[in-house]
Each structure stands twice: as C-alpha cells, then as structure tokens.
C-alpha cells in the first residue's frame, strides 16, 4: 500500500511521513468476499482494521436475541480501535456487504507507536467526536420522527451520491429490509410497506439492478419538518 493511499485513511491523514512508513511496514493486507464475518461481538482480538476498499455492516446482538444494525463503514474508515483502548471484548460484529480489502495493525503497534503520536491521537479524538454527534442525531430522529420519516432519514444515511445525476442517491447494495428496519427502529414488514408507499409517491424507485433510488429534493422536503 502506497503512502499516498494511507493518507486517504481518515485517522492517518495528518500523520508525518516517517510514521506512515512505519504503518506501511506493519500493515497486513487481506481480502474477503461479500457476506464474510470479519469480527464477532465478544471476540477477544485487538487488531485495528482499516478499510482499503469495500463496505462493511456493523451489528450488535441485543439481549432479546435481535440483531440491530448500527452503522455502515466504507473505504477510508477504520474499526476495532475501541477494544484496543479499553481492553474489552469486541462490542459489535462486522460483516462485509461487498468484496472488501482490509489492512490490519496489531494491538502492540497501535499502543506503542500510534498512540504516542500527537497527530494520530488528534485524528482519533475527532473520529470519536463524529461518532458521538452522529449518534445524537440518530437518537433525536428516532425519538421525534414517525416511522416514514425515520426510514427516509436512514435511507439517506445508507445511500451514496450518483455521480451521473446529483439529484438522486443510491442505497448501498446488499442491505436487507430487516437490516434497514433495525437502523430505523421499525420492523421488516413496516419497511416493506413504507417502501411500497414511497415508490407510489415517486419518492423512491428501483433501477435494473434492484437498487433503491432516492429522489433527494422530495426527501429533503419531507424531512424538513423533523
């Protein structure tokens, strides 16, 4: 992996070249197919992972046995740092939604080298602050919005811009109605019903590949009252 590629990883973007060279020398690369479990909740492993390519789904098993979707992670992001910091078992499971390419760094390298670098530590704190802010927004929307608006908000979060047409967004491929529902705090059946309604209202549509297409202007208008 090139040093320029490492700078595209958000927690390394402010690191000096000498540190990037150490990261490059200690980074272990692996590739996994779509649908692969990378980490299980409760695992004792302590590696830090960076996403070189692909999309991953973060889930957590609730006390009642229900699997709750927490977040999507994409190219340039990382995961696994919390277990290194607090020493506890993995708090969530991670699985691939697409073919992925990952880099991993050992717990000892993170603690003995990265944690002693001020620029890396600042980037890590900024990452945690973004997580907290996003969680606050998520909690607010779940408390104040009805099921339809919660679904629209989450579909926006789970989508990506269409480069050819900036007026639409495309929902990440591979997300089931069950997964989408757990993001929004509603049942799979409610997701299916609301998606049908939103398609009838021409706010959503599907392309030839079965991906959900979002009409940004109409969704923004509907969400503006949240």
CSV table of C-alpha atoms in Angstrom, one decimal:
chain,number,residue,atom,x,y,z
A,1,UNK,CA,0.0,0.0,0.0
A,2,UNK,CA,1.4,3.4,-1.0
A,3,UNK,CA,2.0,6.2,1.4
A,4,UNK,CA,-0.4,8.4,-0.6
A,5,UNK,CA,-3.1,5.7,-0.1
A,6,UNK,CA,-2.6,5.7,3.6
A,7,UNK,CA,-3.2,9.5,3.7
A,8,UNK,CA,-6.7,8.7,2.4
A,9,UNK,CA,-7.5,6.8,5.6
A,10,UNK,CA,-9.1,9.4,7.8
A,11,UNK,CA,-7.2,8.6,11.0
A,12,UNK,CA,-3.8,8.8,9.2
A,13,UNK,CA,-4.4,11.9,7.1
A,14,UNK,CA,-2.4,14.2,9.4
A,15,UNK,CA,0.4,11.8,10.2
A,16,UNK,CA,4.0,12.6,9.3
A,17,UNK,CA,5.7,10.6,6.5
A,18,UNK,CA,8.0,8.8,9.0
A,19,UNK,CA,5.0,7.4,10.8
A,20,UNK,CA,3.2,6.5,7.6
A,21,UNK,CA,6.3,4.5,6.6
A,22,UNK,CA,6.1,2.6,9.9
A,23,UNK,CA,2.4,1.9,9.3
A,24,UNK,CA,3.1,0.7,5.8
A,25,UNK,CA,5.8,-1.7,7.1
A,26,UNK,CA,3.5,-3.1,9.8
A,27,UNK,CA,0.2,-3.3,7.8
A,28,UNK,CA,-1.1,-6.7,6.9
A,29,UNK,CA,-3.4,-6.8,3.9
A,30,UNK,CA,-6.2,-9.3,3.4
A,31,UNK,CA,-9.2,-9.6,1.0
A,32,UNK,CA,-12.6,-11.1,1.9
A,33,UNK,CA,-15.7,-11.9,-0.1
A,34,UNK,CA,-19.1,-10.4,0.3
A,35,UNK,CA,-21.1,-11.9,3.2
A,36,UNK,CA,-18.0,-12.7,5.3
A,37,UNK,CA,-17.9,-12.2,9.1
A,38,UNK,CA,-14.8,-10.2,9.9
A,39,UNK,CA,-15.4,-9.9,13.6
A,40,UNK,CA,-17.9,-11.3,16.1
A,41,UNK,CA,-19.3,-9.5,19.1
A,42,UNK,CA,-17.5,-10.8,22.1
A,43,UNK,CA,-14.3,-11.7,20.3
A,44,UNK,CA,-11.1,-11.1,22.2
A,45,UNK,CA,-9.0,-10.0,19.2
A,46,UNK,CA,-7.5,-6.5,19.4
A,47,UNK,CA,-6.3,-5.5,15.9
A,48,UNK,CA,-7.1,-2.2,14.4
A,49,UNK,CA,-8.6,-2.5,10.9
A,50,UNK,CA,-8.6,0.0,8.0
A,51,UNK,CA,-10.9,-0.3,5.0
A,52,UNK,CA,-8.9,-0.1,1.8
A,53,UNK,CA,-11.9,-1.0,-0.4
A,54,UNK,CA,-15.5,-2.1,0.1
A,55,UNK,CA,-18.4,-1.7,2.5
A,56,UNK,CA,-19.0,-3.3,5.9
A,57,UNK,CA,-22.0,-3.6,8.1
A,58,UNK,CA,-21.7,-3.1,11.9
A,59,UNK,CA,-24.3,-5.0,14.0
A,60,UNK,CA,-24.9,-5.8,17.7
A,61,UNK,CA,-26.8,-8.6,19.3
A,62,UNK,CA,-29.4,-7.3,21.8
A,63,UNK,CA,-30.4,-9.1,25.0
A,64,UNK,CA,-33.6,-10.4,23.4
A,65,UNK,CA,-31.6,-12.0,20.6
A,66,UNK,CA,-32.4,-9.4,18.0
A,67,UNK,CA,-29.6,-8.3,15.6
A,68,UNK,CA,-29.5,-4.5,15.5
A,69,UNK,CA,-27.7,-2.7,12.6
A,70,UNK,CA,-25.6,0.2,13.9
A,71,UNK,CA,-23.5,1.6,11.1
A,72,UNK,CA,-22.1,1.2,7.6
A,73,UNK,CA,-18.3,1.6,7.2
A,74,UNK,CA,-16.7,2.4,3.8
A,75,UNK,CA,-13.4,2.9,2.1
A,76,UNK,CA,-11.1,5.2,4.1
A,77,UNK,CA,-12.6,4.4,7.5
A,78,UNK,CA,-11.4,2.2,10.4
A,79,UNK,CA,-12.8,-0.1,13.1
A,80,UNK,CA,-11.6,-2.0,16.1
A,81,UNK,CA,-9.9,0.8,17.9
A,82,UNK,CA,-12.2,0.8,20.9
A,83,UNK,CA,-11.2,-2.7,22.0
A,84,UNK,CA,-7.6,-1.6,21.9
A,85,UNK,CA,-8.3,1.4,24.1
A,86,UNK,CA,-10.5,-0.2,26.8
A,87,UNK,CA,-9.2,-3.8,26.5
A,88,UNK,CA,-12.8,-5.2,26.5
A,89,UNK,CA,-14.1,-7.8,24.0
A,90,UNK,CA,-15.5,-6.7,20.7
A,91,UNK,CA,-18.7,-4.7,21.3
A,92,UNK,CA,-20.2,-5.4,17.9
A,93,UNK,CA,-19.9,-7.7,14.9
A,94,UNK,CA,-18.6,-6.7,11.5
A,95,UNK,CA,-19.5,-8.3,8.2
A,96,UNK,CA,-18.8,-7.4,4.6
A,97,UNK,CA,-21.6,-6.2,2.3
A,98,UNK,CA,-19.3,-6.4,-0.7
A,99,UNK,CA,-16.0,-7.8,-1.5
A,100,UNK,CA,-13.6,-6.0,0.8
A,101,UNK,CA,-9.9,-5.3,1.1
A,102,UNK,CA,-8.7,-4.6,4.6
A,103,UNK,CA,-5.5,-3.7,6.4
A,104,UNK,CA,-4.8,-4.6,10.0
A,105,UNK,CA,-2.4,-3.3,12.6
A,106,UNK,CA,-1.5,-5.2,15.8
A,107,UNK,CA,-2.6,-4.0,19.3
A,108,UNK,CA,1.1,-3.6,20.3
A,109,UNK,CA,1.9,-1.4,17.3
A,110,UNK,CA,-1.1,0.8,17.9
A,111,UNK,CA,-0.3,1.2,21.6
A,112,UNK,CA,3.4,1.5,21.4
A,113,UNK,CA,3.7,3.6,18.2
A,114,UNK,CA,0.4,5.2,17.0
A,115,UNK,CA,-0.9,6.2,20.5
A,116,UNK,CA,2.4,8.1,21.1
A,117,UNK,CA,1.9,10.3,18.0
A,118,UNK,CA,0.0,13.5,18.7
A,119,UNK,CA,-1.3,13.9,15.2
A,120,UNK,CA,-2.8,10.3,15.2
A,121,UNK,CA,-4.3,10.9,18.6
A,122,UNK,CA,-6.0,14.1,17.5
A,123,UNK,CA,-7.4,12.3,14.5
A,124,UNK,CA,-8.7,9.5,16.7
A,125,UNK,CA,-10.4,12.0,19.0
A,126,UNK,CA,-12.0,13.7,16.0
A,127,UNK,CA,-13.3,10.3,14.9
A,128,UNK,CA,-14.9,9.7,18.3
A,129,UNK,CA,-16.4,13.2,18.3
A,130,UNK,CA,-18.1,12.5,14.9
A,131,UNK,CA,-19.4,9.2,16.3
A,132,UNK,CA,-21.0,11.0,19.2
A,133,UNK,CA,-22.5,13.7,17.1
A,134,UNK,CA,-23.9,11.2,14.6
A,135,UNK,CA,-25.3,9.1,17.5
A,136,UNK,CA,-27.1,12.2,18.9
A,137,UNK,CA,-28.7,12.9,15.5
A,138,UNK,CA,-29.7,9.3,15.2
A,139,UNK,CA,-31.3,9.3,18.7
A,140,UNK,CA,-33.1,12.6,18.0
A,141,UNK,CA,-34.6,11.3,14.8
A,142,UNK,CA,-35.7,8.0,16.4
A,143,UNK,CA,-37.4,9.9,19.2
A,144,UNK,CA,-39.1,12.7,17.2
A,145,UNK,CA,-39.9,11.3,13.8
A,146,UNK,CA,-42.7,8.9,12.7
A,147,UNK,CA,-41.8,5.6,11.0
A,148,UNK,CA,-41.9,7.0,7.5
A,149,UNK,CA,-39.5,9.9,8.3
A,150,UNK,CA,-37.2,7.6,10.2
A,151,UNK,CA,-37.0,5.3,7.3
A,152,UNK,CA,-36.3,8.2,4.9
A,153,UNK,CA,-33.6,9.5,7.2
A,154,UNK,CA,-31.9,6.2,7.4
A,155,UNK,CA,-32.1,5.5,3.7
A,156,UNK,CA,-30.3,8.8,3.1
A,157,UNK,CA,-27.6,7.7,5.6
A,158,UNK,CA,-27.2,4.4,3.9
A,159,UNK,CA,-27.0,5.8,0.4
A,160,UNK,CA,-24.3,7.2,-1.8
A,161,UNK,CA,-24.4,10.0,-4.4
A,162,UNK,CA,-24.9,9.2,-8.1
A,163,UNK,CA,-22.1,10.9,-10.0
A,164,UNK,CA,-24.1,11.0,-13.2
A,165,UNK,CA,-27.1,12.5,-11.6
A,166,UNK,CA,-26.6,14.6,-8.4
A,167,UNK,CA,-30.3,14.8,-7.8
A,168,UNK,CA,-30.5,11.1,-6.7
A,169,UNK,CA,-28.8,8.8,-4.3
A,170,UNK,CA,-28.5,5.0,-4.4
A,171,UNK,CA,-28.9,2.9,-1.3
A,172,UNK,CA,-25.9,0.6,-0.6
A,173,UNK,CA,-26.5,-2.8,-2.3
A,174,UNK,CA,-26.9,-5.8,-0.1
A,175,UNK,CA,-28.9,-4.2,2.7
A,176,UNK,CA,-32.0,-6.3,3.5
A,177,UNK,CA,-35.3,-4.8,4.7
A,178,UNK,CA,-34.5,-6.4,8.1
A,179,UNK,CA,-31.2,-4.5,8.3
A,180,UNK,CA,-32.7,-1.2,7.1
A,181,UNK,CA,-35.5,-1.7,9.7
A,182,UNK,CA,-33.1,-2.1,12.6
A,183,UNK,CA,-31.4,1.1,11.6
A,184,UNK,CA,-34.7,2.9,11.7
A,185,UNK,CA,-36.2,1.2,14.7
A,186,UNK,CA,-39.1,-0.4,12.7
A,187,UNK,CA,-40.0,-3.9,11.6
A,188,UNK,CA,-39.1,-5.6,8.3
A,189,UNK,CA,-42.8,-5.6,7.4
A,190,UNK,CA,-43.1,-1.9,8.0
A,191,UNK,CA,-40.0,-1.2,5.9
A,192,UNK,CA,-41.5,-3.2,3.0
A,193,UNK,CA,-44.9,-1.4,3.3
A,194,UNK,CA,-43.3,2.0,3.5
A,195,UNK,CA,-41.0,1.4,0.6
A,196,UNK,CA,-44.0,0.4,-1.5
A,197,UNK,CA,-45.8,3.7,-0.4
A,198,UNK,CA,-42.8,5.8,-1.2
A,199,UNK,CA,-42.5,4.3,-4.6
A,200,UNK,CA,-46.2,5.0,-5.2
A,201,UNK,CA,-45.5,8.6,-4.2
A,202,UNK,CA,-42.5,8.7,-6.6
A,203,UNK,CA,-40.1,9.5,-3.8
A,204,UNK,CA,-38.3,6.2,-4.3
A,205,UNK,CA,-37.7,3.9,-7.3
A,206,UNK,CA,-35.7,0.9,-8.2
A,207,UNK,CA,-33.1,0.5,-11.0
A,208,UNK,CA,-32.5,-2.5,-13.2
A,209,UNK,CA,-30.2,-4.0,-10.6
A,210,UNK,CA,-32.9,-3.8,-7.9
A,211,UNK,CA,-31.1,-0.9,-6.0
A,212,UNK,CA,-33.3,1.7,-4.3
A,213,UNK,CA,-33.0,5.2,-5.9
A,214,UNK,CA,-33.8,8.2,-3.7
A,215,UNK,CA,-35.2,11.5,-5.1
A,216,UNK,CA,-33.1,13.9,-2.9
A,217,UNK,CA,-35.3,17.0,-3.4
A,218,UNK,CA,-38.6,15.2,-2.5
A,219,UNK,CA,-37.0,13.5,0.5
A,220,UNK,CA,-35.4,16.8,1.8
A,221,UNK,CA,-38.8,18.5,1.6
A,222,UNK,CA,-40.5,15.7,3.5
A,223,UNK,CA,-37.8,15.6,6.2
A,224,UNK,CA,-37.6,19.4,6.6
A,225,UNK,CA,-40.3,19.3,9.4
A,226,UNK,CA,-38.2,16.9,11.6
